[in-house]
Coordinates of C-alpha atoms (C1' of nucleotides) in Angstrom, one line a residue:
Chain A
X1079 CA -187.8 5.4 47.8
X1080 CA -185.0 3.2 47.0
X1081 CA -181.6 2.8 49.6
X1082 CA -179.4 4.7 46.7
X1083 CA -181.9 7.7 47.0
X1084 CA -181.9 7.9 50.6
X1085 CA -178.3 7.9 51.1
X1086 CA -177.7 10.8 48.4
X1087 CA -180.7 12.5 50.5
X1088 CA -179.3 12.3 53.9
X1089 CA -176.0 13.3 52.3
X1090 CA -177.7 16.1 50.8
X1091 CA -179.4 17.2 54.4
X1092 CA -175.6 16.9 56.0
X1093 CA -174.3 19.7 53.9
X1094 CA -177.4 21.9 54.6
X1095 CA -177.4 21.0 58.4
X1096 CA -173.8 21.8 59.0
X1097 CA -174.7 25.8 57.8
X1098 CA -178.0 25.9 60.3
X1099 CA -177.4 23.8 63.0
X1100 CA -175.6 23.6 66.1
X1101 CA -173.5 20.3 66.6
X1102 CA -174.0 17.9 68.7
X1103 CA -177.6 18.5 70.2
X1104 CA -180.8 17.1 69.2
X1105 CA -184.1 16.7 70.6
X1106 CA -186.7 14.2 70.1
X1107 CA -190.6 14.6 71.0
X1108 CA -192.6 11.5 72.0
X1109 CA -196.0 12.4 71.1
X1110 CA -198.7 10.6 73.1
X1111 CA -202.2 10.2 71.7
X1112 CA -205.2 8.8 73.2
X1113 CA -207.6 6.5 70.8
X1114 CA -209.7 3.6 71.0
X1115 CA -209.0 3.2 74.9
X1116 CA -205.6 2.9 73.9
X1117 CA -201.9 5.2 74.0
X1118 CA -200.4 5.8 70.8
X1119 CA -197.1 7.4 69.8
X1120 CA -196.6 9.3 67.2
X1121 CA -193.9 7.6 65.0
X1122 CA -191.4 8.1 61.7
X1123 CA -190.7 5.6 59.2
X1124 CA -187.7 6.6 58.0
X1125 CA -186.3 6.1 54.2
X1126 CA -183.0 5.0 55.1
X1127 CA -182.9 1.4 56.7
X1128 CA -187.1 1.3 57.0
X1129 CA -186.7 1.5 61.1
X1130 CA -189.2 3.9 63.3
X1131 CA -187.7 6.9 64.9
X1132 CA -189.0 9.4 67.0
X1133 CA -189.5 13.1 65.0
X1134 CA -186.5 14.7 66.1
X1135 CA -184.1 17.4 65.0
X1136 CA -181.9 20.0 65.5
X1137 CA -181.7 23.0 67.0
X1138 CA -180.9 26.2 65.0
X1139 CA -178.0 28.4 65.8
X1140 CA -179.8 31.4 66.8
X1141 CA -182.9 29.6 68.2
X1142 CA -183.9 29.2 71.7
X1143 CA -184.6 25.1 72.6
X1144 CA -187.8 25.2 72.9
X1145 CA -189.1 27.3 70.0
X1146 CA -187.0 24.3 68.7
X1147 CA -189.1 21.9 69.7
X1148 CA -191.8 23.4 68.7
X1149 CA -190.7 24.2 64.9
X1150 CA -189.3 20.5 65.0
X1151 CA -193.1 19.2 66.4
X1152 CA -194.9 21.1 63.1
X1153 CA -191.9 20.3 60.3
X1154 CA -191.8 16.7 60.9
X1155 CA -195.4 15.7 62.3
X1156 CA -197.7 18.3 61.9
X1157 CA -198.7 19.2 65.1
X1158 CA -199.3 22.1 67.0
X1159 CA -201.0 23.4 70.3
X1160 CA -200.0 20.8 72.4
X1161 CA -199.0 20.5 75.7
X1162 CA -194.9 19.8 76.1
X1163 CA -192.7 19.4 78.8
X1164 CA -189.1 18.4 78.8
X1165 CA -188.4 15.0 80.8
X1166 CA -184.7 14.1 80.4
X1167 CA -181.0 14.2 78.3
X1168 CA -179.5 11.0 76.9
X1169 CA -176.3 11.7 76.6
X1170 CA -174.2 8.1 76.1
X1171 CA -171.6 8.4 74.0
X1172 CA -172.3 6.1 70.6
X1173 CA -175.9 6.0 71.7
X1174 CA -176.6 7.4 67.7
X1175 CA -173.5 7.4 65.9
X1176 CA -173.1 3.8 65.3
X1177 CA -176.3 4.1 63.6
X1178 CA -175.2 5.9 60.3
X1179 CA -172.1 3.9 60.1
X1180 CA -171.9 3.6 56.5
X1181 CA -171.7 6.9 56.0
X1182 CA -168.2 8.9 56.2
X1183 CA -167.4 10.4 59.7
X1184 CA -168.0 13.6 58.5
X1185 CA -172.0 13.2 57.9
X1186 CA -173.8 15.8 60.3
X1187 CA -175.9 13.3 61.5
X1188 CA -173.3 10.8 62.2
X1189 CA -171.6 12.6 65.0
X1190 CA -172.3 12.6 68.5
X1191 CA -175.5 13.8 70.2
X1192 CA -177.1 14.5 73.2
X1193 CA -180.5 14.3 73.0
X1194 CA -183.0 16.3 75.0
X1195 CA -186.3 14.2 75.7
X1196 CA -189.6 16.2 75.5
X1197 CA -193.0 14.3 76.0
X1198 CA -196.2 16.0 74.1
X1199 CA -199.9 15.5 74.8
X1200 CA -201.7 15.7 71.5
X1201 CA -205.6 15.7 71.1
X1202 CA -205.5 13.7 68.1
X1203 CA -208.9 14.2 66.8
X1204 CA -208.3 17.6 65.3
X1205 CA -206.0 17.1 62.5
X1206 CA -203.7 13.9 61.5
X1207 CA -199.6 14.2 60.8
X1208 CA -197.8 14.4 57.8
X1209 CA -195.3 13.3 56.8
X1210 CA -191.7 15.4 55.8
X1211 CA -189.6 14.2 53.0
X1212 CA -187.2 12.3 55.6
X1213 CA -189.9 9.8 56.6
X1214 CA -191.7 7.5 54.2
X1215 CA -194.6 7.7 56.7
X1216 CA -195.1 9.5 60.0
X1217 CA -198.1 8.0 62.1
X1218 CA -199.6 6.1 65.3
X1219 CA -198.2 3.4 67.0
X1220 CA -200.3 1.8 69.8
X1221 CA -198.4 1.3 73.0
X1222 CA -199.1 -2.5 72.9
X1223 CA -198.2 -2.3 69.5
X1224 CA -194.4 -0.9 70.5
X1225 CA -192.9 -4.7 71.2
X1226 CA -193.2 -5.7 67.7
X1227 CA -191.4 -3.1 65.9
X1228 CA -187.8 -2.1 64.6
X1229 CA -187.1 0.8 66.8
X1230 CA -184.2 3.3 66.1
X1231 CA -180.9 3.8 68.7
X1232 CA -182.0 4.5 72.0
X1233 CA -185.9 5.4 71.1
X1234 CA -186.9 2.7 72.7
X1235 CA -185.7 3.7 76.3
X1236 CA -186.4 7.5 75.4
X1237 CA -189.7 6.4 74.8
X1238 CA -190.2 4.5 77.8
X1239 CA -189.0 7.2 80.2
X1240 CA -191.6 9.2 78.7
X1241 CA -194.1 7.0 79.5
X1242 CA -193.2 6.8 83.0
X1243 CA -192.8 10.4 83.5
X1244 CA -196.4 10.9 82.2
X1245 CA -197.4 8.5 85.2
X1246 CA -195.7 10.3 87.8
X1247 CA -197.1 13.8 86.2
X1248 CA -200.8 12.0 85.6
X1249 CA -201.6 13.9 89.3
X1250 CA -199.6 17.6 88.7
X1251 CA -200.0 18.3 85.1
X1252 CA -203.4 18.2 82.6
X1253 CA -203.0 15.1 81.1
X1254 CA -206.7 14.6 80.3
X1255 CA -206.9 17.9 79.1
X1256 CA -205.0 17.7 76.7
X1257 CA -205.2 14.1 75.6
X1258 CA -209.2 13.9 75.3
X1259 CA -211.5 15.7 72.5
X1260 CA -213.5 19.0 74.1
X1261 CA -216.5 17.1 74.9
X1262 CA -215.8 13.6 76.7
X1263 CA -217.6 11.2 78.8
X1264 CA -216.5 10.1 82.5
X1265 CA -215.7 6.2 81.0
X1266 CA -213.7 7.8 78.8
X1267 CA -211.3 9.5 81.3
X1268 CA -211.2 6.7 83.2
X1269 CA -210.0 4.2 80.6
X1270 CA -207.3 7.2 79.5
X1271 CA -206.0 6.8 83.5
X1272 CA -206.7 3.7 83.4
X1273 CA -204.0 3.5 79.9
X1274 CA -201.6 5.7 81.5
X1275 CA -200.9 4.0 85.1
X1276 CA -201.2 0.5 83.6
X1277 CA -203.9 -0.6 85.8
X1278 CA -207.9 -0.8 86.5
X1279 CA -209.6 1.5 88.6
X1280 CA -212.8 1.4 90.3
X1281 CA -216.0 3.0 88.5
X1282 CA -217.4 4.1 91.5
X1283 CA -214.5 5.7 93.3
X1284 CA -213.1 7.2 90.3
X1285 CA -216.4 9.1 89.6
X1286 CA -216.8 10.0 93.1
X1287 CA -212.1 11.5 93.0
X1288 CA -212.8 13.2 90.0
X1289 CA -215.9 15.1 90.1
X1290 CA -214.8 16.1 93.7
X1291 CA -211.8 18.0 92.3
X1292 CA -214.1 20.4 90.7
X1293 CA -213.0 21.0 87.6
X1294 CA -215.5 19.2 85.0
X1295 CA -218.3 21.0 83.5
X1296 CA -221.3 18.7 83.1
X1297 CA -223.1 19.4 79.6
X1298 CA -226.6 19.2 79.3
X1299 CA -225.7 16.2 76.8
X1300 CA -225.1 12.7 76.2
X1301 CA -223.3 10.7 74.1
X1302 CA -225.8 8.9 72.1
X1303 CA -225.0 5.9 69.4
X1304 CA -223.9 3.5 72.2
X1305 CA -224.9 0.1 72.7
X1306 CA -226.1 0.7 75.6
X1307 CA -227.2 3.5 78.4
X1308 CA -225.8 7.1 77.2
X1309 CA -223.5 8.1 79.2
X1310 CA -223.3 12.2 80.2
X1311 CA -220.9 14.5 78.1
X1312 CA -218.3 16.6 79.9
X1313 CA -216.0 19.4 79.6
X1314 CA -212.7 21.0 81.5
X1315 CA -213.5 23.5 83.7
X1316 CA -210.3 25.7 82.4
X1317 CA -209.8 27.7 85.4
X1318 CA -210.7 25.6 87.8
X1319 CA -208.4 22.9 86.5
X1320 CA -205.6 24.9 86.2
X1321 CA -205.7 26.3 90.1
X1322 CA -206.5 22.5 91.1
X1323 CA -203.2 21.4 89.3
X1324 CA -201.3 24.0 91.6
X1325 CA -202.0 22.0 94.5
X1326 CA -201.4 18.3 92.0
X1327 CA -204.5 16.5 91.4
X1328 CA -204.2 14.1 93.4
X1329 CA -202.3 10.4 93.8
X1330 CA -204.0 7.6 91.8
Chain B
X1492 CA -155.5 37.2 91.6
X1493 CA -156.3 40.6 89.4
X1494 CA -158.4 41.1 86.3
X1495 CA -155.2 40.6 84.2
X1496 CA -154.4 37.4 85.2
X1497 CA -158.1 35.9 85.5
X1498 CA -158.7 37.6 81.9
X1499 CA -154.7 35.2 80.6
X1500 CA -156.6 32.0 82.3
X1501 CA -159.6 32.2 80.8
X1502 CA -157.6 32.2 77.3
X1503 CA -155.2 29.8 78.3
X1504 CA -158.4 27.4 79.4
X1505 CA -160.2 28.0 76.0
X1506 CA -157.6 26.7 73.7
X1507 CA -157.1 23.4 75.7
X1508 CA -161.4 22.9 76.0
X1509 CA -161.5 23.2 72.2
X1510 CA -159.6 20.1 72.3
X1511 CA -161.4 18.0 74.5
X1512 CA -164.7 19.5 74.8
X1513 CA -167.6 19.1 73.1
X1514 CA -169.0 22.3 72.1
X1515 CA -172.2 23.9 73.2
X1516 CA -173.0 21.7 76.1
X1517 CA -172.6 22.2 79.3
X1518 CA -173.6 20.8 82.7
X1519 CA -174.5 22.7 86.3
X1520 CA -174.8 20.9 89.3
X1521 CA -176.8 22.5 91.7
X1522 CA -175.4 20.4 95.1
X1523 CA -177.4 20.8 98.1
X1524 CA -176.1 20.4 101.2
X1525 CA -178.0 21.0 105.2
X1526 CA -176.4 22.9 108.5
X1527 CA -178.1 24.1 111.3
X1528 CA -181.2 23.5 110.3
X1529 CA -181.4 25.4 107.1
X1530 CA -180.5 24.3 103.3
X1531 CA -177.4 25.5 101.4
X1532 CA -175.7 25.4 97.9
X1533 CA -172.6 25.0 97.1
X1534 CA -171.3 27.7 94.7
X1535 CA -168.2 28.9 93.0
X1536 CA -166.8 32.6 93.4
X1537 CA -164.7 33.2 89.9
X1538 CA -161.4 35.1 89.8
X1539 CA -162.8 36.9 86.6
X1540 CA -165.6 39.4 87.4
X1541 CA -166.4 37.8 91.0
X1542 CA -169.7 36.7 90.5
X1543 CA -170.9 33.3 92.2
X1544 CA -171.3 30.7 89.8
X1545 CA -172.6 26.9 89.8
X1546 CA -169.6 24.7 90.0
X1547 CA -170.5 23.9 86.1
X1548 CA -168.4 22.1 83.8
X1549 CA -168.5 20.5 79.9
X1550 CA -168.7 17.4 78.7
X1551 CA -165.7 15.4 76.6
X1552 CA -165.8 14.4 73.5
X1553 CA -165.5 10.8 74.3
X1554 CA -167.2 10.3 77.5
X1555 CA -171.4 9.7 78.6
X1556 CA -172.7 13.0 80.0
X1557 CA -173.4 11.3 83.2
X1558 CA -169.9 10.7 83.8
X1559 CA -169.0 14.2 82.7
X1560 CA -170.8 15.4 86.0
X1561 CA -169.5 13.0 88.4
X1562 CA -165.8 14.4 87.4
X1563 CA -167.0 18.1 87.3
X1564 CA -168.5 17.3 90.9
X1565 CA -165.1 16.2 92.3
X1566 CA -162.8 18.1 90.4
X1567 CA -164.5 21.6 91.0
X1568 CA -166.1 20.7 94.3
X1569 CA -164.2 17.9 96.0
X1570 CA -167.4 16.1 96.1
X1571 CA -168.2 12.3 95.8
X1572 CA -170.9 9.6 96.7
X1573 CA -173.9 11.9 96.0
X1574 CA -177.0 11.5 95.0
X1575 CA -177.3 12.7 91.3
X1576 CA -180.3 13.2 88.8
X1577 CA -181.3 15.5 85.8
X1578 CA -183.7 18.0 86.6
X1579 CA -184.2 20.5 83.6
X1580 CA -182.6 22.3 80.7
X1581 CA -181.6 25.5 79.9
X1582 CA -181.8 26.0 76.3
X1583 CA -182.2 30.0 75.7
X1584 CA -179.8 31.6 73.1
X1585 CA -177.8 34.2 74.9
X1586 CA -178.1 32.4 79.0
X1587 CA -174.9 32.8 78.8
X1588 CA -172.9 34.1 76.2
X1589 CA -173.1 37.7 76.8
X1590 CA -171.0 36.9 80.0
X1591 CA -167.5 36.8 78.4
X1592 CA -168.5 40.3 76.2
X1593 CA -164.9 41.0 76.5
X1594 CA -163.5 38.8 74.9
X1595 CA -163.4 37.5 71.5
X1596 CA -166.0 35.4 69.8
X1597 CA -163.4 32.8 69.4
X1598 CA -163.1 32.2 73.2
X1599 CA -164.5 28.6 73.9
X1600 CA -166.5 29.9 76.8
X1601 CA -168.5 33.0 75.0
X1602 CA -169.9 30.2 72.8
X1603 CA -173.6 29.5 73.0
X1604 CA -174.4 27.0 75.6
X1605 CA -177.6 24.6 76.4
X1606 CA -176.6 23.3 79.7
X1607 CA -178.4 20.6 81.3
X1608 CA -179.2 21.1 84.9
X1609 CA -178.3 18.2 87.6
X1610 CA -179.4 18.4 91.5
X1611 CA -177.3 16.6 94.0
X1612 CA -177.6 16.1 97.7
X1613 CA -174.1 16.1 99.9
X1614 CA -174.1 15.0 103.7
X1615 CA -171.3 17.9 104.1
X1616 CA -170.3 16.4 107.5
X1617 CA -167.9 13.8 105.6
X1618 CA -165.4 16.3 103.6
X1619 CA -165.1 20.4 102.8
X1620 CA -165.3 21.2 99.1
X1621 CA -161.9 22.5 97.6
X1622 CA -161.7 25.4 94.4
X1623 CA -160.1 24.9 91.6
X1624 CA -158.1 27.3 89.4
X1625 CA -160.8 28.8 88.4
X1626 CA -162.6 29.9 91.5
X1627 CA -160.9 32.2 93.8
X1628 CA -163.6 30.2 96.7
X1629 CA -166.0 27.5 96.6
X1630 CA -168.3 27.6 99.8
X1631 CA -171.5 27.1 100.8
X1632 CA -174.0 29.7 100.7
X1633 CA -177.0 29.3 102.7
X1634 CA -180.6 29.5 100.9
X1635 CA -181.7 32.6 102.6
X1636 CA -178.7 34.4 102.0
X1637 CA -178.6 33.8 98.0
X1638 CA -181.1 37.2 97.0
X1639 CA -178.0 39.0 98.5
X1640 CA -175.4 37.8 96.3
X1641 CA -174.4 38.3 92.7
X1642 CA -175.2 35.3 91.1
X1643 CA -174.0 34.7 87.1
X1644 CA -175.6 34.3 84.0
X1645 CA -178.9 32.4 84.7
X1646 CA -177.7 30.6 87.4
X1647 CA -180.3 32.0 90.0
X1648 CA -183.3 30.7 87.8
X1649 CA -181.1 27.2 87.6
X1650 CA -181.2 27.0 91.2
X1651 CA -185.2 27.5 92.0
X1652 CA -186.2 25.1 89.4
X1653 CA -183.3 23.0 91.7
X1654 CA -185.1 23.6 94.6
X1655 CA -188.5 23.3 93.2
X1656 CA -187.7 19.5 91.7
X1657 CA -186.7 18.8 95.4
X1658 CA -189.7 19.6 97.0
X1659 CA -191.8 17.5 94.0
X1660 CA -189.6 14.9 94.8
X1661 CA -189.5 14.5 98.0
X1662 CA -192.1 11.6 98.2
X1663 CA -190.4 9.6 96.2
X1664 CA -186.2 10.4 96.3
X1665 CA -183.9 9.3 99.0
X1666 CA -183.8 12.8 100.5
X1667 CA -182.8 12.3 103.7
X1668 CA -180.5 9.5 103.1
X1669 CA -178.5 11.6 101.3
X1670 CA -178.5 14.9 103.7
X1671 CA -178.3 14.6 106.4
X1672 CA -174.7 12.2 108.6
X1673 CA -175.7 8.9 109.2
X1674 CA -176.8 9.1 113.0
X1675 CA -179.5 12.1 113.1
X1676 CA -182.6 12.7 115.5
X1677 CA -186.1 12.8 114.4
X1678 CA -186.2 16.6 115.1
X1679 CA -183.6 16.9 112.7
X1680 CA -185.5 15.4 110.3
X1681 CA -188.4 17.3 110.7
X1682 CA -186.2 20.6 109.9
X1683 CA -185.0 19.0 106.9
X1684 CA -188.6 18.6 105.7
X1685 CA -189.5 21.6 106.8
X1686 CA -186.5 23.6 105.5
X1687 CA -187.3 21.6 101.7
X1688 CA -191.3 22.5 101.9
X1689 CA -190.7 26.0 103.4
X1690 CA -193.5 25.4 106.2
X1691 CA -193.6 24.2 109.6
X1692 CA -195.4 20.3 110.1
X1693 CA -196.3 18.8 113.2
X1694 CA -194.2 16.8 114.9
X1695 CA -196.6 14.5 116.6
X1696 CA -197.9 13.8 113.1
X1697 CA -194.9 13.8 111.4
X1698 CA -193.3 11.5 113.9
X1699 CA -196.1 8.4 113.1
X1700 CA -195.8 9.0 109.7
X1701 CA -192.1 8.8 109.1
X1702 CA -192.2 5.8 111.5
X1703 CA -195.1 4.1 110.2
X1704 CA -192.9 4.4 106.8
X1705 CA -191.0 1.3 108.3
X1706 CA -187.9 2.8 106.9
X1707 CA -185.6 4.0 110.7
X1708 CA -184.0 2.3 112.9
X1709 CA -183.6 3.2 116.3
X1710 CA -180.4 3.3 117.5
X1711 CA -179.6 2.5 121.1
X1712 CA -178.0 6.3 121.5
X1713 CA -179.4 9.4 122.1
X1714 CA -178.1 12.9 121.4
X1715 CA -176.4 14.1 124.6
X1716 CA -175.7 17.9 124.9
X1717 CA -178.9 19.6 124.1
X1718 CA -180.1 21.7 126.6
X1719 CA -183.5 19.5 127.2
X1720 CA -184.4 16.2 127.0
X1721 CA -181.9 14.5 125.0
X1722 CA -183.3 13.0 121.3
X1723 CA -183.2 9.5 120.3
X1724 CA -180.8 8.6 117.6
X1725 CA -181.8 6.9 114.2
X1726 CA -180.6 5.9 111.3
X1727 CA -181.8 4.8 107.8
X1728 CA -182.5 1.4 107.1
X1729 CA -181.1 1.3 103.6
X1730 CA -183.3 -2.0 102.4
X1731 CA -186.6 -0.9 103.4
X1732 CA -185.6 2.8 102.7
X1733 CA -185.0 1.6 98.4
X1734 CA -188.3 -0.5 99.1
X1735 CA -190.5 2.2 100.5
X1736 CA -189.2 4.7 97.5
X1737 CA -190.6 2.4 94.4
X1738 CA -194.1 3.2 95.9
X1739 CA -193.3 7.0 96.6
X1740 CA -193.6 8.2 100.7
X1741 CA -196.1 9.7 101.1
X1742 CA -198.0 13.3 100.2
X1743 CA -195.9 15.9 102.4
Chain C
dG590 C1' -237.6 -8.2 79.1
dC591 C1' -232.8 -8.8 79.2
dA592 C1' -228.0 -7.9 79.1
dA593 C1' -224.7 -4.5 79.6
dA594 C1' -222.9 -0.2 80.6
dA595 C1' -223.7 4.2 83.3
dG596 C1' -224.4 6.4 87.4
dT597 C1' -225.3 6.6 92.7
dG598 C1' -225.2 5.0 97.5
dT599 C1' -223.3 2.5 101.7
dT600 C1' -220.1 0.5 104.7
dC601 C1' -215.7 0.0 106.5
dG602 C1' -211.1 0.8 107.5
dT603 C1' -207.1 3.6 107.3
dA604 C1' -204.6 7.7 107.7
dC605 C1' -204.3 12.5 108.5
dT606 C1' -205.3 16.7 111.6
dA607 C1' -205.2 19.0 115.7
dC608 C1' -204.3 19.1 120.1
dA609 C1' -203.4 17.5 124.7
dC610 C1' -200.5 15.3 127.8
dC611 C1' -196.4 13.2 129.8
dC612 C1' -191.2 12.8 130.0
dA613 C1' -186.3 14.1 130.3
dT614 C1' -182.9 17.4 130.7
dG615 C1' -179.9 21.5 132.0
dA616 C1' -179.8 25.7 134.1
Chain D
dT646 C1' -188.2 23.4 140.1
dC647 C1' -189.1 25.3 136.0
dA648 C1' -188.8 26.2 131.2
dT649 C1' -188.1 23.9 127.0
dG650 C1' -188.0 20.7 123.8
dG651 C1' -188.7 15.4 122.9
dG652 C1' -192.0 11.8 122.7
dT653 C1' -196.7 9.6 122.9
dG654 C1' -201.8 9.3 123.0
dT655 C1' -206.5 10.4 121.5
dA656 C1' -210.8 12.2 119.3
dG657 C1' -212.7 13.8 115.1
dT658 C1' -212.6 13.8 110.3
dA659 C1' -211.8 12.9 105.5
dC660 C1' -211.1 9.9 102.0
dG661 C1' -210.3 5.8 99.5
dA662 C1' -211.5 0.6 98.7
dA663 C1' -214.9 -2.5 97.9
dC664 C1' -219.2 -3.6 96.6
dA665 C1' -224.2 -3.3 96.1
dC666 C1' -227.9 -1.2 94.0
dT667 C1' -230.5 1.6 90.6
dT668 C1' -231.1 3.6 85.9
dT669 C1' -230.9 3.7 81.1
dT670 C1' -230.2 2.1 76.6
dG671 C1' -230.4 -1.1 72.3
dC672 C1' -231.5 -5.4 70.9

DNA sequence: GCAAAAGTGTTCGTACTACACCCATGA
DNA sequence: TCATGGGTGTAGTACGAACACTTTTGC
């Protein structure tokens, strides 16, 4: 799409937005995925000056914030079932508005907004975003891949106090749970800790934390294809895990 | 002041926020403060319908959010120097709306609000909060007495999910820095813990760890007046006390 | 058979728990 | 002097860090 399109477009979305919308308030998701031994966010493209934004929106006049998030989360990425929990408000003044500047003051999306941060945990394997007509793409973006690109306003800090809130929640909340496929292997939940809090952790001790806590159902299979010996499939103990995250996990 | 009178300055007070407000957003601070061993809020009583209120405010058009609640702190509360941080929010079409249901839709205050909530802790030995126009009193009102009073809107459920960030945050948020006066006895301490967790600890245990924690000084003083032996005074020692945070305390 | 990854065991030190004991103070 | 709360010491235990050892797999 050319820059004359995706002016008249986001012109276009202003007049509609003014009817449904209230002013001022936006939220953005920062959707976490976990592939490869890597994190990933989940990231838009956008039509209009080609940077990467997070999929956020508005919130509808009569619609409670978090039904919200959750109609934003489907519209714009195509996800659902995930775990989501709000984090934090950016509310600078000219944190967004600058960003539209060529537009006339009274574009919707020109004025100013407080955005409430929500971080989602998305088990990527079952089905892959879309894009919505806003975006020219909507996909992955490894963490280490984050430096390199054109980010949007403030995404970059929203994104990064996402990141550390998942570290602090990593022992009070089911990050694995909802990161990993059904079936996983005990390397694999260790690189995924080992992605979130930045840092190696020892094999032995890990094993030894985790399997202690009591919520891991050992299969009576293994993962087979490897290189090398097979390690043992697992699965979450639902109810055990969530009356072990009552008490937190634990501190890593 | 009567119903009449509270009913003109709540009119008066909507035509002069449409001006300078923005709409829709709104900020509760949910101050803590700690007397006699037990934990308080500080909490408006409005002239119109006496109910007891968070000393809430809204944000200006032209000025960052986090300065919005610094002035609401001091201009509805009297209070300054606290520690300050976002803790949730509160997002639900009609939290707050169906409050003003006499009055007419115009009214700047029966709009729908999403109102972010903000925890702050006040050493209440330095200065006594003052009420503004708008509040007939502003007092404190200890924890144990608040299932007896009337309490607005959803301003009850904005206070536990206060109280239940403190207690997660205790490990790793200057807590007692910022609650209790500047000389205070390890016993005192201890309450404060204990009046945050809602469970007794032990002090002989409690004692090494805080110490071990490198973060008191021990004053040459003690606390004369008591009835027994008289306690040792401390103080915070605000270097090491910043240092000891980064990593988080400890597990309480 | 060998390299590499998966899984288990062992040792050591630290930190928490529970509880006992001594100390200081005012009545 | 005695009751009470403040302060310190100690034995037992649990758990994490570090590291060694065994097992299993594909090449």
């Amino acid at each position: 799409m050319n820059e004359k399109d995706s002016k008249e477009q986001i012109l276009r979305r202003s007049v509609e937005a003014k009817e449904i919308y209230l002013p001022h308030i936006s939220a953005d998701p920062v959707i976490f995925g976990f592939h490869q031994n890597e994190l990933k966010v989940l990231l838009a493209r956008m039509n209009y000056r080609k940077q990467w934004m997070l999929p956020g929106g508005y919130v509808k006049k009569d619609e409670d914030l978090d039904d919200a998030v959750l109609r934003i989360l489907e519209s714009r990425a195509g996800v659902t079932n995930v775990f989501l929990e709000e984090f934090g408000v950016f509310g600078k003044k000219n944190r967004s508005e600058y960003y539209f500047e060529d537009f006339d003051d009274s574009l919707f999306q020109k004025q100013r907004f407080i955005s409430v941060g929500y971080y989602a945990l998305y088990n990527s394997s079952e089905l892959s975003p879309v894009a919505d007509e806003m975006s020219e793409t909507c996909e992955w973006i490894y963490l280490k891949q984050l430096p390199e690109i054109n980010l949007a306003m403030d995404h970059r800090e929203i994104i990064e106090k996402a990141l550390q809130t998942l570290r602090e929640k990593i022992s009070h909340k089911p990050i694995g749970y909802n990161l990993l496929p059904e079936k996983f292997t005990l390397p694999e939940l260790q690189k995924l800790y080992e992605a979130i809090l930045g840092k190696p952790l020892n094999r032995g001790n890990f094993y030894r934390k985790i399997k202690n806590l009591g919520i891991l159902k050992k299969l009576q299979e293994q993962r087979r294809g490897g290189a090398h010996k097979a390690p043992d499939l697992y699965s979450f103990d639902d109810h055990q895990y969530r009356k072990a995250l009552e008490n937190g996990l634990r501190n890593w």
